[in-house]
Short mmCIF file of C-alpha atoms and ligand atoms in Angstrom, two decimals:
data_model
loop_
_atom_site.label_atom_id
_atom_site.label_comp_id
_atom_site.label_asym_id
_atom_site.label_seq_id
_atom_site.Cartn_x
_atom_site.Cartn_y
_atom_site.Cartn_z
CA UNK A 20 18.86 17.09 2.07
CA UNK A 21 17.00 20.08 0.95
CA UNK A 22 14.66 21.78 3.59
CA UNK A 23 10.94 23.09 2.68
CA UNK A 24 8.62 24.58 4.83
CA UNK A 25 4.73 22.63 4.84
CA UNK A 26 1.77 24.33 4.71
CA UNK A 27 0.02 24.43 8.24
CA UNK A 28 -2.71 25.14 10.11
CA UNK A 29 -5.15 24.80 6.98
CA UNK A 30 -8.65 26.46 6.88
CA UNK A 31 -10.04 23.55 5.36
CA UNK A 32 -9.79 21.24 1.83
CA UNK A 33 -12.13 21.18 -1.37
CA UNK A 34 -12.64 20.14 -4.54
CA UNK A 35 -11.24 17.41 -6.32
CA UNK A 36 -8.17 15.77 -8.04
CA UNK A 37 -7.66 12.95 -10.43
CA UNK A 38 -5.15 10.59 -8.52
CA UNK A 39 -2.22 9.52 -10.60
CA UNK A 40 -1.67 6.31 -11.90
CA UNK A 41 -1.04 3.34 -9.58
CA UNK A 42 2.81 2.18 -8.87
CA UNK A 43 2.59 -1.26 -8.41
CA UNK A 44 0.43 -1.28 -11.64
CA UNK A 45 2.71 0.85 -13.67
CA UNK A 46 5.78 -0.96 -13.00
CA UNK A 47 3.54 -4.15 -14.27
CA UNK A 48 2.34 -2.53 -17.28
CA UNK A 49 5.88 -1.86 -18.55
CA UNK A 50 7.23 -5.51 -17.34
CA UNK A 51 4.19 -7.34 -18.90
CA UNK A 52 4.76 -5.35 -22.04
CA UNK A 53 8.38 -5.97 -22.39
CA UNK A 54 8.05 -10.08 -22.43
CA UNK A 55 4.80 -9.84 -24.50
CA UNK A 56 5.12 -9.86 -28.07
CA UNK A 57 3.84 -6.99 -29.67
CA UNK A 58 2.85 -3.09 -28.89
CA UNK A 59 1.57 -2.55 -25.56
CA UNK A 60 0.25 0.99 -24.71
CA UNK A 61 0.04 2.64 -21.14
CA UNK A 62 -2.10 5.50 -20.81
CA UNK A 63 -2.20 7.08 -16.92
CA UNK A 64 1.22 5.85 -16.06
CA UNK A 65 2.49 7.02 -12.92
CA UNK A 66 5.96 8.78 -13.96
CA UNK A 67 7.69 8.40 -10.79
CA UNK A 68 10.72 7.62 -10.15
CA UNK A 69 10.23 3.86 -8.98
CA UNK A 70 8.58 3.40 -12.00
CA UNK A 71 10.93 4.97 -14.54
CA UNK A 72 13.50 2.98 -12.96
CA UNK A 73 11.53 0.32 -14.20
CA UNK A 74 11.85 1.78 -17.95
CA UNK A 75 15.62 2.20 -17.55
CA UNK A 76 16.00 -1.21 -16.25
CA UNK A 77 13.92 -2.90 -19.37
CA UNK A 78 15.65 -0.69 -21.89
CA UNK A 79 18.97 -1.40 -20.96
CA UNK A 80 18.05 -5.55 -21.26
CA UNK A 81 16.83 -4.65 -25.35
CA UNK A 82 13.24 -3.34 -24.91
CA UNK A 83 12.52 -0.44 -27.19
CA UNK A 84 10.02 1.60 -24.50
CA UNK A 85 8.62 5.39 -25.93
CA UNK A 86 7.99 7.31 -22.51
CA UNK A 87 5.98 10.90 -22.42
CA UNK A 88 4.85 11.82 -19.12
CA UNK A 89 1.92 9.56 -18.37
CA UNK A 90 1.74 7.69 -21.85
CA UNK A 91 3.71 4.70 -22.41
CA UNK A 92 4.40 2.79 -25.45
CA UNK A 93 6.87 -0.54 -24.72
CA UNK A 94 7.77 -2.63 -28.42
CA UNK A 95 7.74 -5.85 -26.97
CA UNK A 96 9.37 -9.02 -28.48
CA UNK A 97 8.45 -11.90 -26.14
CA UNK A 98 10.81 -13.17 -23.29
CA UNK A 99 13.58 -14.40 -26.00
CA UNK A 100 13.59 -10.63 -26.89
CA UNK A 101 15.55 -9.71 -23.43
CA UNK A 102 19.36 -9.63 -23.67
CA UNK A 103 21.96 -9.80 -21.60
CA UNK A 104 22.56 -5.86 -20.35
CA UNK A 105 25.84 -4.55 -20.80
CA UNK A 106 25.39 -2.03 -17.48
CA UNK A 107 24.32 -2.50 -14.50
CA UNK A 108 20.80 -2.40 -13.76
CA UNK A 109 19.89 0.18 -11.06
CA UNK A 110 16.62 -0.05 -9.25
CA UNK A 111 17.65 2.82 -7.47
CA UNK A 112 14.47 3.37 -4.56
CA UNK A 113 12.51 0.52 -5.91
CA UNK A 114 11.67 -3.01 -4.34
CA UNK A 115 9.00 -4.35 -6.65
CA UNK A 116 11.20 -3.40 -9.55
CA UNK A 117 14.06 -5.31 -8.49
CA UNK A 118 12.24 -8.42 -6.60
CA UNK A 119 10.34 -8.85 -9.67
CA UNK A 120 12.84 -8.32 -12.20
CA UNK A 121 14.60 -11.06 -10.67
CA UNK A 122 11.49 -13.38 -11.03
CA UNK A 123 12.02 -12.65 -14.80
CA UNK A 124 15.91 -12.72 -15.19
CA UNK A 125 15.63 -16.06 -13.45
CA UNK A 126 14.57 -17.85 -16.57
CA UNK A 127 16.68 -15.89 -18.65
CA UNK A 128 19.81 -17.51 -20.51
CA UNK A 129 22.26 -14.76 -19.42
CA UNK A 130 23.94 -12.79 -17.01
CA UNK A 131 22.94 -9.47 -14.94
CA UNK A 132 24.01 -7.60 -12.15
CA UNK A 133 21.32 -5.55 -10.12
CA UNK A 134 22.00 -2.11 -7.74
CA UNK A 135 19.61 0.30 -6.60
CA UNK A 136 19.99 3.10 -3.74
CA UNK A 137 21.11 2.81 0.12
CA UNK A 138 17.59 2.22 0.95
CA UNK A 139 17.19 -1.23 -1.67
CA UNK A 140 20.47 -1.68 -0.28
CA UNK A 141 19.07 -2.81 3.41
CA UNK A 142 16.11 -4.72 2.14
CA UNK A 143 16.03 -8.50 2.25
CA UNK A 144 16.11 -10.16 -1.38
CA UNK A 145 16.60 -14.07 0.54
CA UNK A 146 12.69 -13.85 0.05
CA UNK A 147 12.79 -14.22 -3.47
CA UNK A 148 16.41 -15.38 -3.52
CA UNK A 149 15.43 -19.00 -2.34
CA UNK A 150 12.67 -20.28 -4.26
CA UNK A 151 13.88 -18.84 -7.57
CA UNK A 152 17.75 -21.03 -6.58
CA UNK A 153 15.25 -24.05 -6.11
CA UNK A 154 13.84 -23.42 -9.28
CA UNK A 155 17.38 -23.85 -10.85
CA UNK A 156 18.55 -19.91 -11.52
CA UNK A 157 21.79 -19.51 -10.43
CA UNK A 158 22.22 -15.79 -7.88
CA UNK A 159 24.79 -14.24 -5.80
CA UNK A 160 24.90 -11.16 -3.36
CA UNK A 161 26.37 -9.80 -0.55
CA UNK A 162 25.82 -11.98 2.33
CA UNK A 163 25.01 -15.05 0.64
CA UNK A 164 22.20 -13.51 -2.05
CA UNK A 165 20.74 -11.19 1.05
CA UNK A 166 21.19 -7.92 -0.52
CA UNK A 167 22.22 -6.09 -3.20
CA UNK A 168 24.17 -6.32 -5.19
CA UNK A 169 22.81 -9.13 -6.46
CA UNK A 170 24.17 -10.97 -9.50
CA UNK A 171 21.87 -13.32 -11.34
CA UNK A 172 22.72 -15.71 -14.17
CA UNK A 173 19.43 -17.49 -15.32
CA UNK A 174 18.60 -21.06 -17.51
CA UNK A 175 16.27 -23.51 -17.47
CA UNK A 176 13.43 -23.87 -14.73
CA UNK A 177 11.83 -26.38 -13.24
CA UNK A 178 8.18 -25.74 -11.50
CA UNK A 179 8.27 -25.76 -7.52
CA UNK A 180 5.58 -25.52 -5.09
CA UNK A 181 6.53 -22.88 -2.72
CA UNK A 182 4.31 -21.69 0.81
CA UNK A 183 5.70 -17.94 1.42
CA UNK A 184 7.21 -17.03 4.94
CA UNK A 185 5.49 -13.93 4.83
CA UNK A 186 2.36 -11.97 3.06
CA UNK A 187 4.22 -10.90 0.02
CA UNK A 188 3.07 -9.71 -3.58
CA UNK A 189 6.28 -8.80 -4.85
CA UNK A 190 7.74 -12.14 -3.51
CA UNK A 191 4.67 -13.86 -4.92
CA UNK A 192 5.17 -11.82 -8.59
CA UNK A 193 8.39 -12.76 -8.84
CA UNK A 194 7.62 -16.64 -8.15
CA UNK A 195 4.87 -16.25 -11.21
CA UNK A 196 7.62 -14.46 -13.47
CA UNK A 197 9.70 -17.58 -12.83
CA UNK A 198 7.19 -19.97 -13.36
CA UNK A 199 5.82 -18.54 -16.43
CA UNK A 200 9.04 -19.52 -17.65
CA UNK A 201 9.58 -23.02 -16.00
CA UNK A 202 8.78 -26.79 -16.96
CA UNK A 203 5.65 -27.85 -15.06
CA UNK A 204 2.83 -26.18 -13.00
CA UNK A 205 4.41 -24.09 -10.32
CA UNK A 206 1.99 -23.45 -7.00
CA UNK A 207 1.99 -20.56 -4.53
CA UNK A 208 0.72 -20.62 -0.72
CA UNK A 209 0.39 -17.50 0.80
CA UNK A 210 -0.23 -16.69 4.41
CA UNK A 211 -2.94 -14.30 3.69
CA UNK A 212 -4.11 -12.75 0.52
CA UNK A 213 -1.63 -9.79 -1.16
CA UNK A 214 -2.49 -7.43 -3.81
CA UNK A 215 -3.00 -9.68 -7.06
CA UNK A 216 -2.25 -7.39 -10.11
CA UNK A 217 0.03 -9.64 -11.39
CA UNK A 218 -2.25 -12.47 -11.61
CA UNK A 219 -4.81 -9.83 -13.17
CA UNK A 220 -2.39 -9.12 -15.86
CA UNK A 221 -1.43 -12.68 -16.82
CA UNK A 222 -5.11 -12.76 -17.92
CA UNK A 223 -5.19 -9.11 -19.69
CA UNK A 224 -1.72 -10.13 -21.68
CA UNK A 225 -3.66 -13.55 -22.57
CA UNK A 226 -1.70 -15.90 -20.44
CA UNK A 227 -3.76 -18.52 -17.71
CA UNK A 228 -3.24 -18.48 -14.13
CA UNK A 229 -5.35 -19.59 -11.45
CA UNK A 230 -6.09 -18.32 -7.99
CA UNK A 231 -8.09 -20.91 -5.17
CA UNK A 232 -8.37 -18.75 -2.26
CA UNK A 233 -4.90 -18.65 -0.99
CA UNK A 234 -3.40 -20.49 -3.85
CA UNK A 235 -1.92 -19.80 -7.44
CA UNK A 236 -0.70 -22.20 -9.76
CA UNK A 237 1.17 -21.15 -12.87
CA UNK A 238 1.50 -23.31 -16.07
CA UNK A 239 4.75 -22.55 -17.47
CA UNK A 240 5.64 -21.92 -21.38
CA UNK A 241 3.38 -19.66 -21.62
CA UNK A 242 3.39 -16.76 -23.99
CA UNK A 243 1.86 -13.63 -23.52
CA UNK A 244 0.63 -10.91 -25.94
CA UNK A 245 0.44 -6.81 -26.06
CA UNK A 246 -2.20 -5.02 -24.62
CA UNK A 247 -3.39 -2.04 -23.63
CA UNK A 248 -3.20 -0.70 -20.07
CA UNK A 249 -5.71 2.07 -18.80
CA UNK A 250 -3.73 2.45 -15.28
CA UNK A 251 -6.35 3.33 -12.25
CA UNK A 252 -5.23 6.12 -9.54
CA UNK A 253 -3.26 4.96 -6.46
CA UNK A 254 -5.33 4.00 -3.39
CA UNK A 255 -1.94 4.34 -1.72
CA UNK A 256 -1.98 7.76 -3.05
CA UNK A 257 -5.22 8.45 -2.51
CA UNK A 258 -5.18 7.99 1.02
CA UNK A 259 -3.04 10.50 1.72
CA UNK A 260 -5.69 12.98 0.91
CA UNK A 261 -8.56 10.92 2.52
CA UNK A 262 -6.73 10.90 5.83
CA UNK A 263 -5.89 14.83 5.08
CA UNK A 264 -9.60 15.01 3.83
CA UNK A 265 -10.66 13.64 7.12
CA UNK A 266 -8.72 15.15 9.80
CA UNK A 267 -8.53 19.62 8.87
CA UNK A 268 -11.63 20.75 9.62
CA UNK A 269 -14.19 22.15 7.27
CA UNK A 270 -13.01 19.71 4.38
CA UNK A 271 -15.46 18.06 1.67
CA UNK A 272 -12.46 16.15 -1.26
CA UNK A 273 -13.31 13.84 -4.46
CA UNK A 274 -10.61 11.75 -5.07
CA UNK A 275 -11.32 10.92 -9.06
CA UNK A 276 -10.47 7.30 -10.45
CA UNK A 277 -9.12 5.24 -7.82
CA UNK A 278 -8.64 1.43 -7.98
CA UNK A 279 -10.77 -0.24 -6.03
CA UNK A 280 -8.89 -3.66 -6.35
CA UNK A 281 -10.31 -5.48 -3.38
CA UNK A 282 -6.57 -6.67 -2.05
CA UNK A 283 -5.99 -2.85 -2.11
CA UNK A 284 -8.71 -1.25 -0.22
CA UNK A 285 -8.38 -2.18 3.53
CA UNK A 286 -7.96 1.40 4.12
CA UNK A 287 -11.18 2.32 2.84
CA UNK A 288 -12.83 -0.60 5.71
CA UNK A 289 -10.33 0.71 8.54
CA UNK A 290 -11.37 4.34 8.07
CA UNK A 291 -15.33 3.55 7.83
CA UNK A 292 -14.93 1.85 11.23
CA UNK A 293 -13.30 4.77 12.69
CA UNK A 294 -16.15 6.49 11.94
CA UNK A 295 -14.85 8.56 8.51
CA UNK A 296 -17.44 10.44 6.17
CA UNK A 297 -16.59 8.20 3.22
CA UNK A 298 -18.61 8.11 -0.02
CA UNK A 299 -17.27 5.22 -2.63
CA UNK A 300 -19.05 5.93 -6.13
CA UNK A 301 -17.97 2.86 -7.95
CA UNK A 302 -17.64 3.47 -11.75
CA UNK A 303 -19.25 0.89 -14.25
CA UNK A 304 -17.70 -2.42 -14.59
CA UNK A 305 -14.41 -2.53 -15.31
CA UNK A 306 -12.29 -6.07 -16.91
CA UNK A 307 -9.90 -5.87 -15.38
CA UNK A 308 -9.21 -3.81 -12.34
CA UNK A 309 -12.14 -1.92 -10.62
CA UNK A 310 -12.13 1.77 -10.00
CA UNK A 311 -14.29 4.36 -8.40
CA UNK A 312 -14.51 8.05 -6.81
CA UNK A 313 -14.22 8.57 -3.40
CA UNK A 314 -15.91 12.00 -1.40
CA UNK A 315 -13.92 12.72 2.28
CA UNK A 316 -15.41 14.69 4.49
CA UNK A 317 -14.22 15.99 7.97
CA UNK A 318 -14.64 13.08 10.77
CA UNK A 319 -15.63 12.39 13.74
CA UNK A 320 -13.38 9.32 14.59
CA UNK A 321 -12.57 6.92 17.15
CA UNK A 322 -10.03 4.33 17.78
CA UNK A 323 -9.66 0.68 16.57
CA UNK A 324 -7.78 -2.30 16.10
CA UNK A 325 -5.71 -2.93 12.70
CA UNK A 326 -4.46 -6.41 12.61
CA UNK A 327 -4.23 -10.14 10.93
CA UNK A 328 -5.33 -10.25 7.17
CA UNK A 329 -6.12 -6.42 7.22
CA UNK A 330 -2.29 -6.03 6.80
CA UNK A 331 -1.35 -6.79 3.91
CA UNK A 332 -4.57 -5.05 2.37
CA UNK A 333 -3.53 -1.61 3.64
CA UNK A 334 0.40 -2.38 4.40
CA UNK A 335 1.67 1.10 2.62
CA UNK A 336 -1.28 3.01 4.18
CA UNK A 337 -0.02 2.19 7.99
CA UNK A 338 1.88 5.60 7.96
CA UNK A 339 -0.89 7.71 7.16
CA UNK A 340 -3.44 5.88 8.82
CA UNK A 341 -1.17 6.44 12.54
CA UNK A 342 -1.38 9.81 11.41
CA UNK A 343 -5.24 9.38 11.37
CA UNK A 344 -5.50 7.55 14.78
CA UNK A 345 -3.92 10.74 16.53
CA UNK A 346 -6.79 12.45 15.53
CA UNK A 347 -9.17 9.66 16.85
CA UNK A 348 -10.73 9.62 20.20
CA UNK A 349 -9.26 6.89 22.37
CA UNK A 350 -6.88 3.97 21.19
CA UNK A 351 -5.45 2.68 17.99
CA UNK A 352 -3.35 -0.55 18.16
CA UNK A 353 -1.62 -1.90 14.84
CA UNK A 354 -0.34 -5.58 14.95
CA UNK A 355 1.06 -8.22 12.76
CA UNK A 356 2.59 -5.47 11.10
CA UNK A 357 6.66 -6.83 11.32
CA UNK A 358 7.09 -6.05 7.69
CA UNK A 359 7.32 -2.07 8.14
CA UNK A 360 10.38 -3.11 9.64
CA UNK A 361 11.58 -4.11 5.87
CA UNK A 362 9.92 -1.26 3.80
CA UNK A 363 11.72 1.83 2.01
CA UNK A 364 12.61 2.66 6.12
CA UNK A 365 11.88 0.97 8.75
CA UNK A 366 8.02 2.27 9.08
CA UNK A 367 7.79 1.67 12.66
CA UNK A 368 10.91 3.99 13.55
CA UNK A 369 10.52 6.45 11.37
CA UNK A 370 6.54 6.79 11.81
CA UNK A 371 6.97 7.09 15.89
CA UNK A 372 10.28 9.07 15.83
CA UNK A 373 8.81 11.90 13.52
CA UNK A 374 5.12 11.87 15.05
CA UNK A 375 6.60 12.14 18.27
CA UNK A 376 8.64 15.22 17.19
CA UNK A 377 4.99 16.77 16.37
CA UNK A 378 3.82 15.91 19.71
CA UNK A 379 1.54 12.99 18.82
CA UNK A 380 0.96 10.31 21.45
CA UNK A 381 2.84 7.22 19.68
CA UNK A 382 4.53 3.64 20.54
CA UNK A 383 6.58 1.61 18.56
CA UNK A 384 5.65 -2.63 19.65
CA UNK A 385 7.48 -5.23 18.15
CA UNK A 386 5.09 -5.48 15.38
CA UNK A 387 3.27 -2.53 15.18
CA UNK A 388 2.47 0.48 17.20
CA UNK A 389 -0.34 2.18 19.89
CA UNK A 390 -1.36 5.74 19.54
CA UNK A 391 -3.27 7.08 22.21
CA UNK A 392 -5.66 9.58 20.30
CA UNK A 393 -7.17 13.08 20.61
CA UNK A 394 -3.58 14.87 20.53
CA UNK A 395 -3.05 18.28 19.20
CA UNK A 396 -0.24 18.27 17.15
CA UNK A 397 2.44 21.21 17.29
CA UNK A 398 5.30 22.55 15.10
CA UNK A 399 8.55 20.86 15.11
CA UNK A 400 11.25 19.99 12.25
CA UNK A 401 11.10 16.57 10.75
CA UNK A 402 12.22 14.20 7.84
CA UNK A 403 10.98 12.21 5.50
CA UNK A 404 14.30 9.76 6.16
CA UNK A 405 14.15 9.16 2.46
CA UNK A 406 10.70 7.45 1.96
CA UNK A 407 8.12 8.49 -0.21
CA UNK A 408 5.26 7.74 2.60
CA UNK A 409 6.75 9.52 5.34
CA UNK A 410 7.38 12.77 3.64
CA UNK A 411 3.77 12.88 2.47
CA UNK A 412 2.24 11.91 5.82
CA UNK A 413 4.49 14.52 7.76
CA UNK A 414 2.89 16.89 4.86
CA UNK A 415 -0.59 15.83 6.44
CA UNK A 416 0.64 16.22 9.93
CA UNK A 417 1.43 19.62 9.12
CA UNK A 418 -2.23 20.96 7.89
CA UNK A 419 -3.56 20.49 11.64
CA UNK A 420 -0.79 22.00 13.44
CA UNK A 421 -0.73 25.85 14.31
CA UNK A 422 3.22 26.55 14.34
CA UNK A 423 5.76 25.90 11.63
CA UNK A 424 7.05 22.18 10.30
CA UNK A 425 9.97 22.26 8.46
CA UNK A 426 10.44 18.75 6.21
CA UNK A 427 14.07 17.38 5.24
CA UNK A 428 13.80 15.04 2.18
CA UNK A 429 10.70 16.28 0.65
CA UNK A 430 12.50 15.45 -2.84
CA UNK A 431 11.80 11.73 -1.94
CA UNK A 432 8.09 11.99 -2.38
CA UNK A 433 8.41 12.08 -6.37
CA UNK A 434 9.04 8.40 -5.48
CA UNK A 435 5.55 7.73 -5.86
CA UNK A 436 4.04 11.24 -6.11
CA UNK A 437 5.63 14.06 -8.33
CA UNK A 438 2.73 16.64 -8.59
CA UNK A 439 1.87 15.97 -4.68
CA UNK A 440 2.22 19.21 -3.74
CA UNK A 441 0.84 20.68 -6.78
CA UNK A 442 -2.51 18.33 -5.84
CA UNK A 443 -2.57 19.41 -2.32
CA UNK A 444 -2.58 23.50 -2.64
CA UNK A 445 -5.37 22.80 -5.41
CA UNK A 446 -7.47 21.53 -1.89
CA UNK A 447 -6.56 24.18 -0.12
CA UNK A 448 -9.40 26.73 0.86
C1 LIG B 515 4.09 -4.12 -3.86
C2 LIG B 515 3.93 -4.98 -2.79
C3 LIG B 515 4.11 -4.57 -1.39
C4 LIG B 515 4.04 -3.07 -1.23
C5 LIG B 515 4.88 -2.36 -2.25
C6 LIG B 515 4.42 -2.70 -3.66
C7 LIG B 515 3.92 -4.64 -5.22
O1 LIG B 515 5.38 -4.99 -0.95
O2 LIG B 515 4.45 -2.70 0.07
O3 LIG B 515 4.81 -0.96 -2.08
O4 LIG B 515 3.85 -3.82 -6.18
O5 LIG B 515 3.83 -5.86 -5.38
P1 LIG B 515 5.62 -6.48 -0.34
O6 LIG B 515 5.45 -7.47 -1.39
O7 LIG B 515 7.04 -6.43 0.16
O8 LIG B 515 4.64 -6.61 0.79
#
């Protein structure tokens, strides 16, 4: 509940910063090590606390992991390596760790009970409940497997071929966990593409998956083996500092080592069309996940229209990118966008509630939002309700208004983003 004042009214941003290791990627990294066999090494490792909830979570099941700051080491003895835990795992704030864990416990020949915060405690889990019961793992929860706490007991799997309800990578990782494990081919449909690390990493760790458009299909038995993981920045980091970058005036950033991962980068197309100063310097080939700099420049921007398959290409950048479309001349409408309504808040609420207490122009829809541009913002006291995302886009707000913004829950951002802060008054002219 602490209180912090944010830095406002900036004179401008320059520079550059190395953006720290990507979540989703991290949390992978570890997972894909612990049911390899063999040493697997992370080097840039976000150390956030999603993803050292992650650590705690693999440990507790058997997996020696060595942690030091952004260096990981996990001793991994294949998938019969994992026992049965004799605590409870806690998630705490994160989603992909428990949806994904599941995916792997589901094929497991034991028992586990999962927890995580108030937040995880309001998220659906029927998503990846139902097609891992149809693939024969037996799981329990409040209202009938909806939420946590969720109890799973896994066994033997049989191969399914499952169409997702909605855009989901963590619903579609956890479907590939299971099948890696299950008798037959299992086959994913998804409604448009999500990010596909997971399918990225079956290949790095020396397993076989293959993607048709919007299709995957899984062979299961597989069994993978160590590697090593050079983790690229966050995009959904990044972008935090390219909206910031773009909005204060008299700003020229370089945001080093981002990942470039096509499913990842609808920002980067959104922002361009809004007429951002964006620079992408693509470094050289990488195997296995691309990567580049990025240069931000003060912008000129006007309004657009963020909908369809954009969504899930950019679905943790909506908060900053509303932030953006205050700043742009005319109107911004987001659509398609009912999943905010399911993320760490609900990220249409929370967006509109708090940039409305700055005086920006905002309106929640049923699936999205309309900001009517070109609004000054002004000083007010807000929250980050608890999520990562908000806090650091309120910290954005604040750099182009004149008064003072006081931010409740600023402790959330180390979510995602310890050294935020730290990265942000290194900008500062
Ligand atoms: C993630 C997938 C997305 C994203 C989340 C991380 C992942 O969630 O919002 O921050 O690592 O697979 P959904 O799968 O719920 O869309």
């Amino acid at each position: 509940m602490d209180q912090i004042q944010l830095h406002t009214n900036a004179a401008g941003l320059s520079g550059e910063i190395s953006i720290p290791g990507d979540k989703s990627i991290s949390h992978r990294a570890v997972m894909f090590g612990a049911i390899a066999t063999g040493t697997t090494t992370v080097t840039n490792f976000l150390p956030g606390d999603d993803c050292l909830s992650t650590i705690s979570c693999f440990r507790k099941l058997g997996v020696e992991i060595v942690q030091e700051d952004n260096m990981v080491t996990v001793y991994g003895k294949g998938l019969n390596g994992l026992n049965e835990s004799s605590e409870i795992l806690d998630v705490g704030n994160s989603g992909t760790t428990i949806r994904l864990l599941m995916g792997i416990l589901a094929g497991r020949p034991f028992h586990n009970v999962l927890i995580g915060d108030h937040s995880i405690g309001r998220r659906p889990m029927t998503r990846v409940v139902k097609p891992l019961l149809q693939m024969g793992a037996k799981i329990d929860g409040k209202n009938n497997g909806e939420f946590t706490p969720i109890s799973i007991r896994g066994g033997e799997l049989t191969a399914i071929e499952y169409t997702l309800p909605v855009a989901s990578a963590q619903v579609k990782s956890s479907i590939l966990f299971a099948g890696l494990q299950a008798n037959g081919t299992t086959i994913i449909h998804e409604p448009a593409k999500t990010r596909d690390h997971t399918e990225r990493m079956i290949r790095q760790f020396g397993g076989e998956v293959e993607s048709n458009g919007l299709s995957v299909k899984i062979q299961g038995g597989q069994s993978l083996t160590a590697s090593h993981v050079n983790v690229p920045g966050d995009i959904s980091s990044a972008a935090f500092f390219m909206v910031a970058g773009a909005i204060v005036p008299n700003s020229e950033i370089i945001l080093k080592n981002v990942g470039l991962n096509p499913t990842r980068t609808g920002i980067i197309d959104v922002m361009k069309e809004m007429g951002a100063d964006i620079t992408i310097l693509p470094n050289e080939a990488e195997q296995y996940e691309p990567t580049g700099d990025i240069i931000v420049r003060t912008s000129n921007l006007v309004g657009t229209v963020i909908e369809g398959e954009l969504i899930p290409r950019l679905i943790d950048e909506i908060p900053v990118l509303a932030l953006l479309a205050t700043q742009a001349k005319g109107k911004t409408i987001i659509k398609d966008a009912h999943e905010l309504k399911v993320k760490e808040t609900n990220r249409i609420d929370t967006v509109v509630n708090e940039l409305s207490k700055l005086g920006a122009s905002i309106e929640a829809t049923e699936d999205g939002m309309i900001i009517h541009g070109g609004t000054a913002l002004k000083s007010g006291e807000v929250s980050s309700h608890g999520d990562h995302r908000i806090g650091m886009m309120l910290a954005v707000a604040a750099l182009i208004t004149k008064g003072e913004v006081m931010l409740t829950d600023a402790e959330a951002i180390s979510v995602s983003y310890p050294k935020f802060f730290n990265d942000l008054n290194n900008l500062l002219r």
